[in-house]
Short mmCIF file of C-alpha atoms and ligand atoms in Angstrom, two decimals:
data_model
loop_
_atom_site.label_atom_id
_atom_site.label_comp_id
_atom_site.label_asym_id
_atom_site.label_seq_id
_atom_site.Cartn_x
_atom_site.Cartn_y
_atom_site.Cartn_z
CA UNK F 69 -6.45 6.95 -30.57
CA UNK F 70 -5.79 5.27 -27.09
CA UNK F 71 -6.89 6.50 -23.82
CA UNK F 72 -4.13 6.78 -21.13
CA UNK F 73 -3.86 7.21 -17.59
CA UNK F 74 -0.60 8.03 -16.13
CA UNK F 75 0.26 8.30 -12.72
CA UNK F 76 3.22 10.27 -11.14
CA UNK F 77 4.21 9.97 -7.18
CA UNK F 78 5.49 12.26 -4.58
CA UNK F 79 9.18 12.01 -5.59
CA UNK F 80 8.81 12.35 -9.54
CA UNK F 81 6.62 15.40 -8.85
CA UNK F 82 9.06 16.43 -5.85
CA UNK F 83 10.22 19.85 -7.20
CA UNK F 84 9.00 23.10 -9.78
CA UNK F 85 11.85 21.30 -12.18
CA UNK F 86 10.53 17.85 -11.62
CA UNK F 87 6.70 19.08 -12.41
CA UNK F 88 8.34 20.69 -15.22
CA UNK F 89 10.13 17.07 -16.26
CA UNK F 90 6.35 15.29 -16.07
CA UNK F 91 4.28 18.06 -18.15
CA UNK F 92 7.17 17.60 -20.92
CA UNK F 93 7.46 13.27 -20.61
CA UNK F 94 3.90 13.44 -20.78
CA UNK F 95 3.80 15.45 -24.28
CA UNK F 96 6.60 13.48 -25.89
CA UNK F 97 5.16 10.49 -25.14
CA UNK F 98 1.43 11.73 -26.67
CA UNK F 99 0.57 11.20 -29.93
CA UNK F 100 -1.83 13.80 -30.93
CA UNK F 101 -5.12 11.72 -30.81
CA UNK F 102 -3.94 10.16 -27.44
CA UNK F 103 -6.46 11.73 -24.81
CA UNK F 104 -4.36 11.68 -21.42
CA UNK F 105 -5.26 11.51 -17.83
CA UNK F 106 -2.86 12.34 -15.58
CA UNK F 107 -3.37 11.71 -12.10
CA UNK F 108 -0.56 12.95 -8.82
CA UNK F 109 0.52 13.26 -5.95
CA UNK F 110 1.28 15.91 -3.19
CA UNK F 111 5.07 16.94 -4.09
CA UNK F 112 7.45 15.19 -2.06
CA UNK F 113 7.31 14.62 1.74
CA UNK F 114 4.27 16.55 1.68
CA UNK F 115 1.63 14.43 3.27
CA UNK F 116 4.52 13.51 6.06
CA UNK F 117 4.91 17.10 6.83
CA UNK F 118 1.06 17.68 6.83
CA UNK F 119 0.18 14.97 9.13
CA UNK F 120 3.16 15.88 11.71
CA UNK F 121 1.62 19.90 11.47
CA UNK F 122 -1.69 18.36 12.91
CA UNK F 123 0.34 15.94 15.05
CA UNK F 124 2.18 18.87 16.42
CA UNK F 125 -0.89 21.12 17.30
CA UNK F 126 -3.19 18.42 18.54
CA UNK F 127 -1.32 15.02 19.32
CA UNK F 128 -3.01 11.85 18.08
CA UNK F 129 -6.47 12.92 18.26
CA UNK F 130 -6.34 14.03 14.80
CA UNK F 131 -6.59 10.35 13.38
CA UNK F 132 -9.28 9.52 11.31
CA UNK F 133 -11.23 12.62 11.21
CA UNK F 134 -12.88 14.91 8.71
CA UNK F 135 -10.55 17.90 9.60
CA UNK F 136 -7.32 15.34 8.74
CA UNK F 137 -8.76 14.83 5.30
CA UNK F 138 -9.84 18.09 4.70
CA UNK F 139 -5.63 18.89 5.63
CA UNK F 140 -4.24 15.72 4.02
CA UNK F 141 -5.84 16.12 0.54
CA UNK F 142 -4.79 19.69 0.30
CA UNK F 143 -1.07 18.45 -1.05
CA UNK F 144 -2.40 17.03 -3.98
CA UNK F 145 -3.96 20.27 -4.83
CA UNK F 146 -0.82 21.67 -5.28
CA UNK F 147 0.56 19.38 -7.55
CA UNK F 148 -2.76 19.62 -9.92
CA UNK F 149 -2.84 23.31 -10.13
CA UNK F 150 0.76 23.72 -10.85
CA UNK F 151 1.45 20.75 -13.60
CA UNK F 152 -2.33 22.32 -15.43
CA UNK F 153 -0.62 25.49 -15.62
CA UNK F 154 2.67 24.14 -16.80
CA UNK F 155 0.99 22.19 -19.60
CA UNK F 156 -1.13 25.26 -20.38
CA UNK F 157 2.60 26.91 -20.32
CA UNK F 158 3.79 24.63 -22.85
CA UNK F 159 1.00 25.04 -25.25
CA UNK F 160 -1.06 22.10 -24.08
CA UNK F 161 -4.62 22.67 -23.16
CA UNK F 162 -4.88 21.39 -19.45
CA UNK F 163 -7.86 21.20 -16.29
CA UNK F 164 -6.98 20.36 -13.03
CA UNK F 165 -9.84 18.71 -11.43
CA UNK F 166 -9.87 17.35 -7.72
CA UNK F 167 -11.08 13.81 -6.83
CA UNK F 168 -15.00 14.98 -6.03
CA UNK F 169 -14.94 17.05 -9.30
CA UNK F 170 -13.88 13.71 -11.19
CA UNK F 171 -16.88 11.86 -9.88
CA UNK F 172 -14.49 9.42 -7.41
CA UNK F 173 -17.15 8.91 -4.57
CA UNK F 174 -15.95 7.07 -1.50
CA UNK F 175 -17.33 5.50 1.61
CA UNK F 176 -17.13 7.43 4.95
CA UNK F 177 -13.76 6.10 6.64
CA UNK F 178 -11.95 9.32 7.10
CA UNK F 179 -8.58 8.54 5.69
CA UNK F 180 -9.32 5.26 5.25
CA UNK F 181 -11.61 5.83 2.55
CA UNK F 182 -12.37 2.94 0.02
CA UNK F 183 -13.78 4.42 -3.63
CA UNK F 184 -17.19 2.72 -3.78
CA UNK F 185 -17.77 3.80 -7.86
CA UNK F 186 -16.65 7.05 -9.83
CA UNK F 187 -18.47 8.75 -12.13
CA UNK F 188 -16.06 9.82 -14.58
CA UNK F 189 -18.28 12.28 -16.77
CA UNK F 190 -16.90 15.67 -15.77
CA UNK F 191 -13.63 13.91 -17.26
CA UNK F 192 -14.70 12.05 -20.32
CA UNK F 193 -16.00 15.88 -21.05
CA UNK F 194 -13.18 17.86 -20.51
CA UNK F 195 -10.45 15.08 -22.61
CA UNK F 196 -13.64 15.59 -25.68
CA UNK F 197 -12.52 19.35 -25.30
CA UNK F 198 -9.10 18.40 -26.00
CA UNK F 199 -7.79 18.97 -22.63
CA UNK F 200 -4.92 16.82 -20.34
CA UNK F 201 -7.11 15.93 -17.63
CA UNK F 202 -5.09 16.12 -14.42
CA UNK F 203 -6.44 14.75 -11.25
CA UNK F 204 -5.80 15.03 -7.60
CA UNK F 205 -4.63 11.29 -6.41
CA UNK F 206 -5.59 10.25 -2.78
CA UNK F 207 -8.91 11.93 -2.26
CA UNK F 208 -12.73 11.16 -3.36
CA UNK F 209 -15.91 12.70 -2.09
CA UNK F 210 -18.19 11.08 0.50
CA UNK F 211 -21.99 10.74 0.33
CA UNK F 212 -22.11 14.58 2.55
CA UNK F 213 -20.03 16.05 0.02
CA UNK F 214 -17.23 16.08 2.38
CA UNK F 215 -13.94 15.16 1.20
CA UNK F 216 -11.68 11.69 2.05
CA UNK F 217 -8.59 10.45 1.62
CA UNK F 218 -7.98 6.54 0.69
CA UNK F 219 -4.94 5.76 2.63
CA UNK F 220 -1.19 6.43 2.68
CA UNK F 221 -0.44 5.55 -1.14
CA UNK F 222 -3.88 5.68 -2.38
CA UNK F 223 -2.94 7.69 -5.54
CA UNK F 224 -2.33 4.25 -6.68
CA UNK F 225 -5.45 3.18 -6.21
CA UNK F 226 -7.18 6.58 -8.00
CA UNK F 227 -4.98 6.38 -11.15
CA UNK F 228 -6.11 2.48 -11.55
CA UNK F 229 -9.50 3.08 -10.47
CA UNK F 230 -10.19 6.00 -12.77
CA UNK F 231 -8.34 3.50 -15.59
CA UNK F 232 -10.95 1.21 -14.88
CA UNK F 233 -13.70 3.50 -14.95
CA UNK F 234 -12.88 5.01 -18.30
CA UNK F 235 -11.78 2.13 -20.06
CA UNK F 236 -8.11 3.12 -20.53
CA UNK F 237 -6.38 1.58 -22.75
CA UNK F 238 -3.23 1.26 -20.43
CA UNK F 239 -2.53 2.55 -16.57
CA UNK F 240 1.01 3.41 -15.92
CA UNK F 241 2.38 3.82 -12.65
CA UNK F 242 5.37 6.35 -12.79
CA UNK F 243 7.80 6.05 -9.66
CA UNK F 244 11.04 6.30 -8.36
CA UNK F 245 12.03 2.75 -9.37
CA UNK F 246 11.96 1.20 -12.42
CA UNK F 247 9.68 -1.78 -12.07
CA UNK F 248 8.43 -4.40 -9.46
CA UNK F 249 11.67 -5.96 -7.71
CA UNK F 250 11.91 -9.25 -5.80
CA UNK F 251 11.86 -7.25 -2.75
CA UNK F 252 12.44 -3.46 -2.10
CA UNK F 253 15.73 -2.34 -3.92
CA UNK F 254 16.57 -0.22 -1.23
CA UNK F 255 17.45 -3.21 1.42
CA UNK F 256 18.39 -5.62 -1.42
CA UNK F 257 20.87 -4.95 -3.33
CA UNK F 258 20.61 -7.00 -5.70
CA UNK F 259 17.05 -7.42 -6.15
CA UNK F 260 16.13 -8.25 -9.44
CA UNK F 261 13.62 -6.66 -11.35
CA UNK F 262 10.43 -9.08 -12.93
CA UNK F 263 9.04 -8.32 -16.48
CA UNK F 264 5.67 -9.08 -15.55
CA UNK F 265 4.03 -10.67 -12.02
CA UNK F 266 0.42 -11.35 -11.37
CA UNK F 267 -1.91 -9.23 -9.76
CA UNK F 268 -2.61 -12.10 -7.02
CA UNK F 269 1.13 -12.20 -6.60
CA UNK F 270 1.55 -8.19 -6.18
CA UNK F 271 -1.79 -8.01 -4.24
CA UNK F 272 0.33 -10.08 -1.40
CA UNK F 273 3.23 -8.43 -1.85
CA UNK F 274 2.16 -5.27 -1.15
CA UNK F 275 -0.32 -6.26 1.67
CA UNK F 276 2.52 -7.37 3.28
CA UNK F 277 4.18 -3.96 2.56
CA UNK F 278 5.97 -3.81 -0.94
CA UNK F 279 5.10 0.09 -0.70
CA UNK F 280 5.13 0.38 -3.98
CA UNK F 281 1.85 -0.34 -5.01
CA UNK F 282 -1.06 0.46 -2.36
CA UNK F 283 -2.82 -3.02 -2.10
CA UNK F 284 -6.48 -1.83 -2.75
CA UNK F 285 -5.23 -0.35 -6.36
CA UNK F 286 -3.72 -3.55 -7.25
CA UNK F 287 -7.51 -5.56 -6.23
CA UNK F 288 -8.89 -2.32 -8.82
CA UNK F 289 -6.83 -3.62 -11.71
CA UNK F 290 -8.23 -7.29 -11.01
CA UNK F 291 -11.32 -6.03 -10.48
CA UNK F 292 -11.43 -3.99 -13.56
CA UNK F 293 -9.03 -6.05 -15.91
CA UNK F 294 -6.70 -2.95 -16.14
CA UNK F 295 -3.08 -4.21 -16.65
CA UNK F 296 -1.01 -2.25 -14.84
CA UNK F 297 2.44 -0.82 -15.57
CA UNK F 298 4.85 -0.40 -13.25
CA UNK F 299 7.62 2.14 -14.65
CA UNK F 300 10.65 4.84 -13.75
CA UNK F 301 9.13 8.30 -14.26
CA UNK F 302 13.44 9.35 -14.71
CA UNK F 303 14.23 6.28 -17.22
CA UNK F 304 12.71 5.05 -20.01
CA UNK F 305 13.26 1.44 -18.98
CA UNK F 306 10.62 -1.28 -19.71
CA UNK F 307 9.34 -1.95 -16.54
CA UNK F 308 6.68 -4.49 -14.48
CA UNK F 309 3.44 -5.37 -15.86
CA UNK F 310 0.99 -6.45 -13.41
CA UNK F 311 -1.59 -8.96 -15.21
CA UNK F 312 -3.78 -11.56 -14.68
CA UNK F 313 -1.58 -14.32 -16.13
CA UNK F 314 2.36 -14.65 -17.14
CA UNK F 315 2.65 -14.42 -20.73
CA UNK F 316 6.12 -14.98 -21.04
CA UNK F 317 8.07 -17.85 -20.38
CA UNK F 318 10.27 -16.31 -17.55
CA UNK F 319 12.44 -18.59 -15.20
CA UNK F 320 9.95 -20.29 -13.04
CA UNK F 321 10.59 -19.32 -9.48
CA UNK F 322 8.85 -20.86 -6.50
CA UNK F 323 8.92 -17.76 -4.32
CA UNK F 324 8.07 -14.63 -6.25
CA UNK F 325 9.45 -11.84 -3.62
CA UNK F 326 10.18 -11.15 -0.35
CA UNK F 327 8.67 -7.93 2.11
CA UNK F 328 9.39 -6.42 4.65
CA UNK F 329 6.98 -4.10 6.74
CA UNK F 330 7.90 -2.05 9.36
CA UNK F 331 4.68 -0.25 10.06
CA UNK F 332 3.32 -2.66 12.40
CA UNK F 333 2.97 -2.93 16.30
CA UNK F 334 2.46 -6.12 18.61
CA UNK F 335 -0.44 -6.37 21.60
CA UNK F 336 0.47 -8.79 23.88
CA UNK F 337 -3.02 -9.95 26.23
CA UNK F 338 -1.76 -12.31 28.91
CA UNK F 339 -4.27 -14.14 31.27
CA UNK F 340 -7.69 -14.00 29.59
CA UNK F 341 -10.14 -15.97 30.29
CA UNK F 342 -10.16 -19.51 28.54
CA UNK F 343 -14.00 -19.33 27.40
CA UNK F 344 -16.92 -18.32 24.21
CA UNK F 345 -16.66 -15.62 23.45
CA UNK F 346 -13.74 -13.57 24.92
CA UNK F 347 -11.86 -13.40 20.98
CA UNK F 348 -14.78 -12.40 19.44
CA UNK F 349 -15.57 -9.51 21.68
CA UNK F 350 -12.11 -8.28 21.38
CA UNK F 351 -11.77 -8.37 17.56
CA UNK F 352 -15.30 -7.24 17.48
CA UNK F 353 -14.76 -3.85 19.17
CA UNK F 354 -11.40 -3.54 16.66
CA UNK F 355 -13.39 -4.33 13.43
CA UNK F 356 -15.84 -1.59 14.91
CA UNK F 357 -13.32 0.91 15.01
CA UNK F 358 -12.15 0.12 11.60
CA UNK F 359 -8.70 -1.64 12.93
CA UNK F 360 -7.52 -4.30 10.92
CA UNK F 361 -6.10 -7.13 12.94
CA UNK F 362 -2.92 -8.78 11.04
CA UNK F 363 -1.27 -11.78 12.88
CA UNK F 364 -3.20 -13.75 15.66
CA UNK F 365 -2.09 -15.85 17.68
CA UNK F 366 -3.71 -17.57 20.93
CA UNK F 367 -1.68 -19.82 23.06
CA UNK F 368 -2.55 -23.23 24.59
CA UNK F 369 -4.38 -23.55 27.57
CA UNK F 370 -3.36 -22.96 30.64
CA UNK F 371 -5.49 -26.13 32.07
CA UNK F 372 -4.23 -25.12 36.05
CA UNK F 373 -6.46 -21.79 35.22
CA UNK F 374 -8.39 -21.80 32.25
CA UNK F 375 -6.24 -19.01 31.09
CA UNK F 376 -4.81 -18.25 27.67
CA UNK F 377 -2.28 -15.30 26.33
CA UNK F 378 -3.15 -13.67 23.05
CA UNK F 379 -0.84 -11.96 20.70
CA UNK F 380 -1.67 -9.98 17.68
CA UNK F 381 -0.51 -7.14 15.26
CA UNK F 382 -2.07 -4.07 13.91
CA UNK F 383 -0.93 -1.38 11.62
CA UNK F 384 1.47 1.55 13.96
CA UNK F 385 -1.04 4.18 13.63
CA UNK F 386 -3.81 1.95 14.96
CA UNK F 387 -1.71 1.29 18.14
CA UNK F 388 -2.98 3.98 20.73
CA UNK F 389 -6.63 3.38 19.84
CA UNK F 390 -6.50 -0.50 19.72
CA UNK F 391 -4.43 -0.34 22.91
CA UNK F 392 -7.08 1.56 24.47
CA UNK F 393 -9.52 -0.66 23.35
CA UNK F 394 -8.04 -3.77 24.49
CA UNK F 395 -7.25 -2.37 28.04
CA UNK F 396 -11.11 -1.20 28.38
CA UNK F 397 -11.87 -5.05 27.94
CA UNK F 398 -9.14 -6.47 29.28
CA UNK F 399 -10.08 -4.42 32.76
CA UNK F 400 -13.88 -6.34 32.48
CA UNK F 401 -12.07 -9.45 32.00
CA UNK F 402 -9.73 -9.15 34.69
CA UNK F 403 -6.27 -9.69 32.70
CA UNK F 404 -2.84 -10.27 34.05
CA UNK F 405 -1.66 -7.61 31.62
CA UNK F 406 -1.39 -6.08 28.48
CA UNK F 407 2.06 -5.00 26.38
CA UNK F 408 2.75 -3.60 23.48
CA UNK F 409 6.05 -3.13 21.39
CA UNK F 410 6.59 -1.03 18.55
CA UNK F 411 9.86 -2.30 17.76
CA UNK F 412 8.38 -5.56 15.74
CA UNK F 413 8.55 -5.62 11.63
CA UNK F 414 6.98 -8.41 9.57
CA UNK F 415 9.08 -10.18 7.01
CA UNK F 416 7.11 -12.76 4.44
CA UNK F 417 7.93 -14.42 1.14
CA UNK F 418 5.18 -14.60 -1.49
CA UNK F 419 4.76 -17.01 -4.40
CA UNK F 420 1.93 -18.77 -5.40
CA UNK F 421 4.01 -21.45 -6.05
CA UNK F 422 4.43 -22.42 -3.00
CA UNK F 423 1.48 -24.10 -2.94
CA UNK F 424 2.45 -27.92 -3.28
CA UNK F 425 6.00 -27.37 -2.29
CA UNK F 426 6.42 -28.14 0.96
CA UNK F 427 10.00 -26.89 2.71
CA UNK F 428 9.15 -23.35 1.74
CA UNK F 429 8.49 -22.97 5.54
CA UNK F 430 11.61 -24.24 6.34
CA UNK F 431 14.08 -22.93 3.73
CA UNK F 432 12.62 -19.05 5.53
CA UNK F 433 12.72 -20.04 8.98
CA UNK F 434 16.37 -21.83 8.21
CA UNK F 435 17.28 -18.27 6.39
CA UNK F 436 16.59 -16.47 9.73
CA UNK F 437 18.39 -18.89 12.06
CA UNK F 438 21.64 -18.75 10.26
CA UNK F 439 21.20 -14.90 10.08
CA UNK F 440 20.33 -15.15 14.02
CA UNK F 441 17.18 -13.68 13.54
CA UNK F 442 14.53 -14.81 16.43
CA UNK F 443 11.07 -15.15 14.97
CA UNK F 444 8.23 -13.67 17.59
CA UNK F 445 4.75 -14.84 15.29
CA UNK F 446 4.36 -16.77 12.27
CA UNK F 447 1.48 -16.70 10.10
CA UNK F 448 0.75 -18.24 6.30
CA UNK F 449 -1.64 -17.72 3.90
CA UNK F 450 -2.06 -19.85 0.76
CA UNK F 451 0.62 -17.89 -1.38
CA UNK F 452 2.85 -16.33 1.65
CA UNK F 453 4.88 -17.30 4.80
CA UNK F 454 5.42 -14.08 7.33
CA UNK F 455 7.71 -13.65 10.39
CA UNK F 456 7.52 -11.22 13.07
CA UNK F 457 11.04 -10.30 14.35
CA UNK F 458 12.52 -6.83 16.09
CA UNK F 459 12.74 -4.48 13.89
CA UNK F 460 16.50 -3.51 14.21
CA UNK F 461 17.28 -7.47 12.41
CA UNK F 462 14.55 -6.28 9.17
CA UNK F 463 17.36 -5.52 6.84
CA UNK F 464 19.30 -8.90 7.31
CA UNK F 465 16.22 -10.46 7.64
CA UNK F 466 14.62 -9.73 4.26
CA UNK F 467 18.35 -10.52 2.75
CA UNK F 468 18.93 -13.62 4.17
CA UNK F 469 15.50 -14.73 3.38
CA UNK F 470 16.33 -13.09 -0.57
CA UNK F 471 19.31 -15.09 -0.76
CA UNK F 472 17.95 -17.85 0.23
CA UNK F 473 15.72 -18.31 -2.61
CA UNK F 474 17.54 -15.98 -5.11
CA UNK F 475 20.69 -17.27 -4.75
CA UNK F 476 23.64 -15.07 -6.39
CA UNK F 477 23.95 -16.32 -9.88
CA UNK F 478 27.54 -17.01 -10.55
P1 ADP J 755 5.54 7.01 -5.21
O1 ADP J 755 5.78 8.25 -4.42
O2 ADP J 755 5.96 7.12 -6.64
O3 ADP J 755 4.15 6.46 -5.05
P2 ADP J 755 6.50 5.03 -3.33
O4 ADP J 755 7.57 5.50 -2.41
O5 ADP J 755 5.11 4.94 -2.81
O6 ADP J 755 6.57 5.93 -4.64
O7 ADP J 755 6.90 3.59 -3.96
C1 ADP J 755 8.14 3.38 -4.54
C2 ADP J 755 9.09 2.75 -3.52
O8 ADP J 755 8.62 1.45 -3.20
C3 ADP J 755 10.48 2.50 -4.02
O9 ADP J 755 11.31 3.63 -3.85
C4 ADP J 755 10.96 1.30 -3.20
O10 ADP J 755 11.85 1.67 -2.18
C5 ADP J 755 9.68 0.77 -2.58
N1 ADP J 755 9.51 -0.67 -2.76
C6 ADP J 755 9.20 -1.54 -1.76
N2 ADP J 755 9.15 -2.80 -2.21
C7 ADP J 755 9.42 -2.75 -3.54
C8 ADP J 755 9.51 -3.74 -4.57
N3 ADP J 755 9.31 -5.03 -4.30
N4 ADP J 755 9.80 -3.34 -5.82
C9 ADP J 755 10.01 -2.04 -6.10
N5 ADP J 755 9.94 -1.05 -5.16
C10 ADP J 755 9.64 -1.39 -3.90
N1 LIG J 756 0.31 11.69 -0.99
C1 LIG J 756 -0.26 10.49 -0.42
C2 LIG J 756 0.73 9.78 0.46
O1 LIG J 756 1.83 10.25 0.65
C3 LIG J 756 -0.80 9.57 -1.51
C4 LIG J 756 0.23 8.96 -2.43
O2 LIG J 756 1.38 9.42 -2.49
O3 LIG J 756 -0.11 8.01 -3.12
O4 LIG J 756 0.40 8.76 1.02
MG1 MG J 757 3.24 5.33 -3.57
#
C-alpha cells in the first residue's frame, strides 16, 4: 500500500476531456490498496481571466485583499467538484475537499499566503473510507477563517506540502512538460531534460523564475524530505526528480540551468542623500508592505554632494505600490527623481558548482556581449549569476547564455 499525492496544473486539467484524461491516468496508475490524493488547479487560463475581471471593474486596488482571494480561489473549485464527480462517474469513490476543509492553515498575506502547518485529518479520514481525496491547490484558511491564496503557482506548493504532511510515499508534479529542463523549453530549443537535480539547485532556479515549480513548494520538499517528481501529465516519460542529493552518476556540469524572468520591474532613485539610514528606511517601508526587494544596487558617492543613485527590482505586480512608496520618501528626502521601467527581465545561470570555479562570471557576461545584449544590474548569490537586460533581448539572452555552457553536442 503506498500513499500518493499527485498534482495536475491548469493546462492538464484545461478542458471537460482533459479532466476526463486525469480521473482515468489516475485509476490506471492505482493499484487497489494505493490511497490517492489528488490535488489541482483552476482549468486553464482561469486565474488570468479572474484577476483581469477584478482588474477590469476596480483597477489595481484589488491587490492583496481578502475579496481577491475570496475571487482567485474560486477556479480551483471548479476543477475539484468536476474531477470528484468524474471519478464517482467512473466507479471510483471520490470527495472534493477545499484547502480550509483539508486542514492547510496559512498566515494572513492575502494572496501571498505562506501555509504555516496543515492539519491533514479530515483527509487521512476520508482516503480510510476508501475515497480519492481531491483537493483544491492554491488556497488555505487563515486564523479568521477567511480564505487565502499562496501565490501565482502555489498549487505546487499545496500538493508538496500536503505530501509532507501525510507522509506520502511519493509527490508527483503532473505538467505540461515532461521534466525539469536546463532552461524553459519554450525559448530553448534544445534544452535538455535532467534525470534528477537537487532541491537547492531547483529552489534557485525557480526563484529566479523557472515557472515550473513555485519556489516555496520546492523549500516544502526540503523541508519535509519529500522527493519530488517532476512529470508530463500527456506522456508517460520518466521525468525530473528533485532530491536532496544526485544519485546517479550523470555528466557533471558546472552550471545546472539557465532562467529567465520577465515578471520584474526596475526603480531607479537618483540623488538621495549620502547618509545612516536613508536604505534602511526605504527597504523598511517595502518589507512592511510585504514587497520583496530583488536586485540592489547603490552607486558610489557623489563626494561634490554627498549624493548617491539607487537602483533596485521588485516583482511587476509590486510596481505601483512600491513606486508609491518610494516617491512618498523620496519627496521627504528631497530626490532628483525617481524612474521606473517595466521593460527589464532578469536572466541568471544556476549551479552550485560554480562555487570554486571562477570565469563563470565571465563565460555569462562574454555570452551576452557577443549576443549584443547590454547588461543594466548584476547580482550573484553563492550558486547563481543574474543579469538585468530589456526585455525585448530575453530570448537571445537566455540562448546565448545556454549555449554557452551547453554547447551543441556534435
Ligand atoms: P502547471 O499549470 O502545470 O503548473 P506551469 O505553466 O506552471 O504548469 O509550469 C510549466 C511550464 O514551466 C512549462 O510549460 C515551461 O514553459 C515552464 N518552464 C520554465 N522553465 C522551465 C524549466 N527549466 N524546465 C521545464 N519547464 C520550464
Ligand atoms: N491557479 C493558480 C495560478 O494560476 C495556482 C496554480 O496554477 O498553481 O497561479
Ligand atoms: Mg504551475
Amino acid at each position: 500500500m503506498a500513499l500518493i499525492v499527485k498534482k495536475f496544473g491548469g493546462s492538464s486539467v484545461a478542458t471537460p476531456e482533459k479532466i476526463m484524461a486525469v480521473a482515468q491516468r489516475v485509476l490506471r496508475e492505482k493499484a487497489p490498496e494505493d490511497k490517492v490524493v489528488v490535488v489541482v488547479s483552476a482549468m486553464g487560463d482561469t486565474t488570468d481571466d479572474l484577476v483581469n475581471l477584478a482588474k477590469d471593474l476596480v483597477g489595481q486596488p484589488y491587490q492583496y485583499t481578502r475579496e481577491m482571494d475570496m475571487l482567485l480561489s474560486t477556479g480551483e473549485q471548479i476543477t475539484i467538484a468536476l474531477l470528484a464527480m468524474t471519478f464517482n462517474k467512473l466507479g471510483q469513490p471520490a470527495i472534493s475537499l477545499t484547502g480550509a476543509q483539508a486542514g492547510i492553515n496559512t498566515n494572513k498575506a492575502y494572496t501571498k499566503g505562506k501555509i504555516l502547518g496543515i492539519k491533514p485529518k479530515r483527509v487521512l479520514d476520508e482516503l480510510a473510507k476508501g475515497n480519492i481525496v481531491v483537493v483544491a491547490g492554491f488556497q488555505g484558511v487563515n486564523a479568521d477563517g477567511d480564505i487565502l491564496t499562496l501565490g501565482r503557482g502555489g498549487s505546487d506548493t499545496s500538493a508538496v506540502a500536503l505530501a509532507g504532511a501525510l507522509k506520502a510515499d511519493a509527490c508527483e508534479i503532473f505538467t505540461d512538460v515532461d521534466g525539469v529542463y536546463s532552461a524553459d523549453p519554450r525559448v530553448v530549443k534544445d534544452a535538455r531534460r535532467m534525470k534528477e537535480i537537487t532541491y537547492t539547485e531547483m529552489l534557485e532556479m525557480a526563484r529566479l523564475g523557472a515557472g515550473v515549480m513555485q519556489p516555496r513548494s520546492v523549500e516544502m520538499g526540503k523541508h519535509y524530505g519529500v522527493p519530488i517528481h517532476v512529470r508530463s501529465t500527456f506522456t508517460c516519460d520518466s521525468g525530473t526528480f528533485i532530491r536532496e542529493e544526485y544519485t546517479v552518476e550523470e555528466k557533471e556540469f558546472i552550471i545546472r540551468g539557465v532562467t529567465h524572468d520577465t515578471n520584474v520591474a526596475k526603480i531607479a532613485i537618483l540623488g538621495l542623500p549620502d547618509r545612516p539610514g536613508v536604505a534602511y528606511k526605504i527597504f523598511a517601508a517595502l518589507a512592511k508592505s510585504n514587497i520583496d526587494v530583488d536586485m540592489i544596487v547603490q552607486s558610489i558617492r557623489n563626494t561634490d554632494k554627498n549624493i548617491i543613485d539607487m537602483v533596485f527590482t521588485v516583482a511587476q505586480p509590486d510596481l505601483p505600490q512600491a513606486k508609491a512608496l518610494v516617491e512618498e520618501l523620496g519627496n521627504e528626502m528631497h530626490v532628483f527623481g525617481i524612474l521606473v521601467d517595466y521593460n527589464v527581465a532578469k536572466v541568471s545561470a544556476v549551479g552550485a558548482g560554480m562555487l570554486g570555479h571562477p570565469g563563470i562570471a565571465a563565460n555569462m557576461f562574454g555570452a551576452l556581449s557577443d549576443a549584443g545584449v547590454n547588461i543594466e544590474v548584476i547580482s550573484t548569490s553563492e550558486i547563481s549569476i543574474s543579469c538585468l537586460i530589456q526585455a525585448d533581448k530575453v530570448k537571445e539572452a537566455v540562448n546565448a547564455i545556454h549555449t554557452r555552457f551547453f554547447p551543441r553536442e556534435s
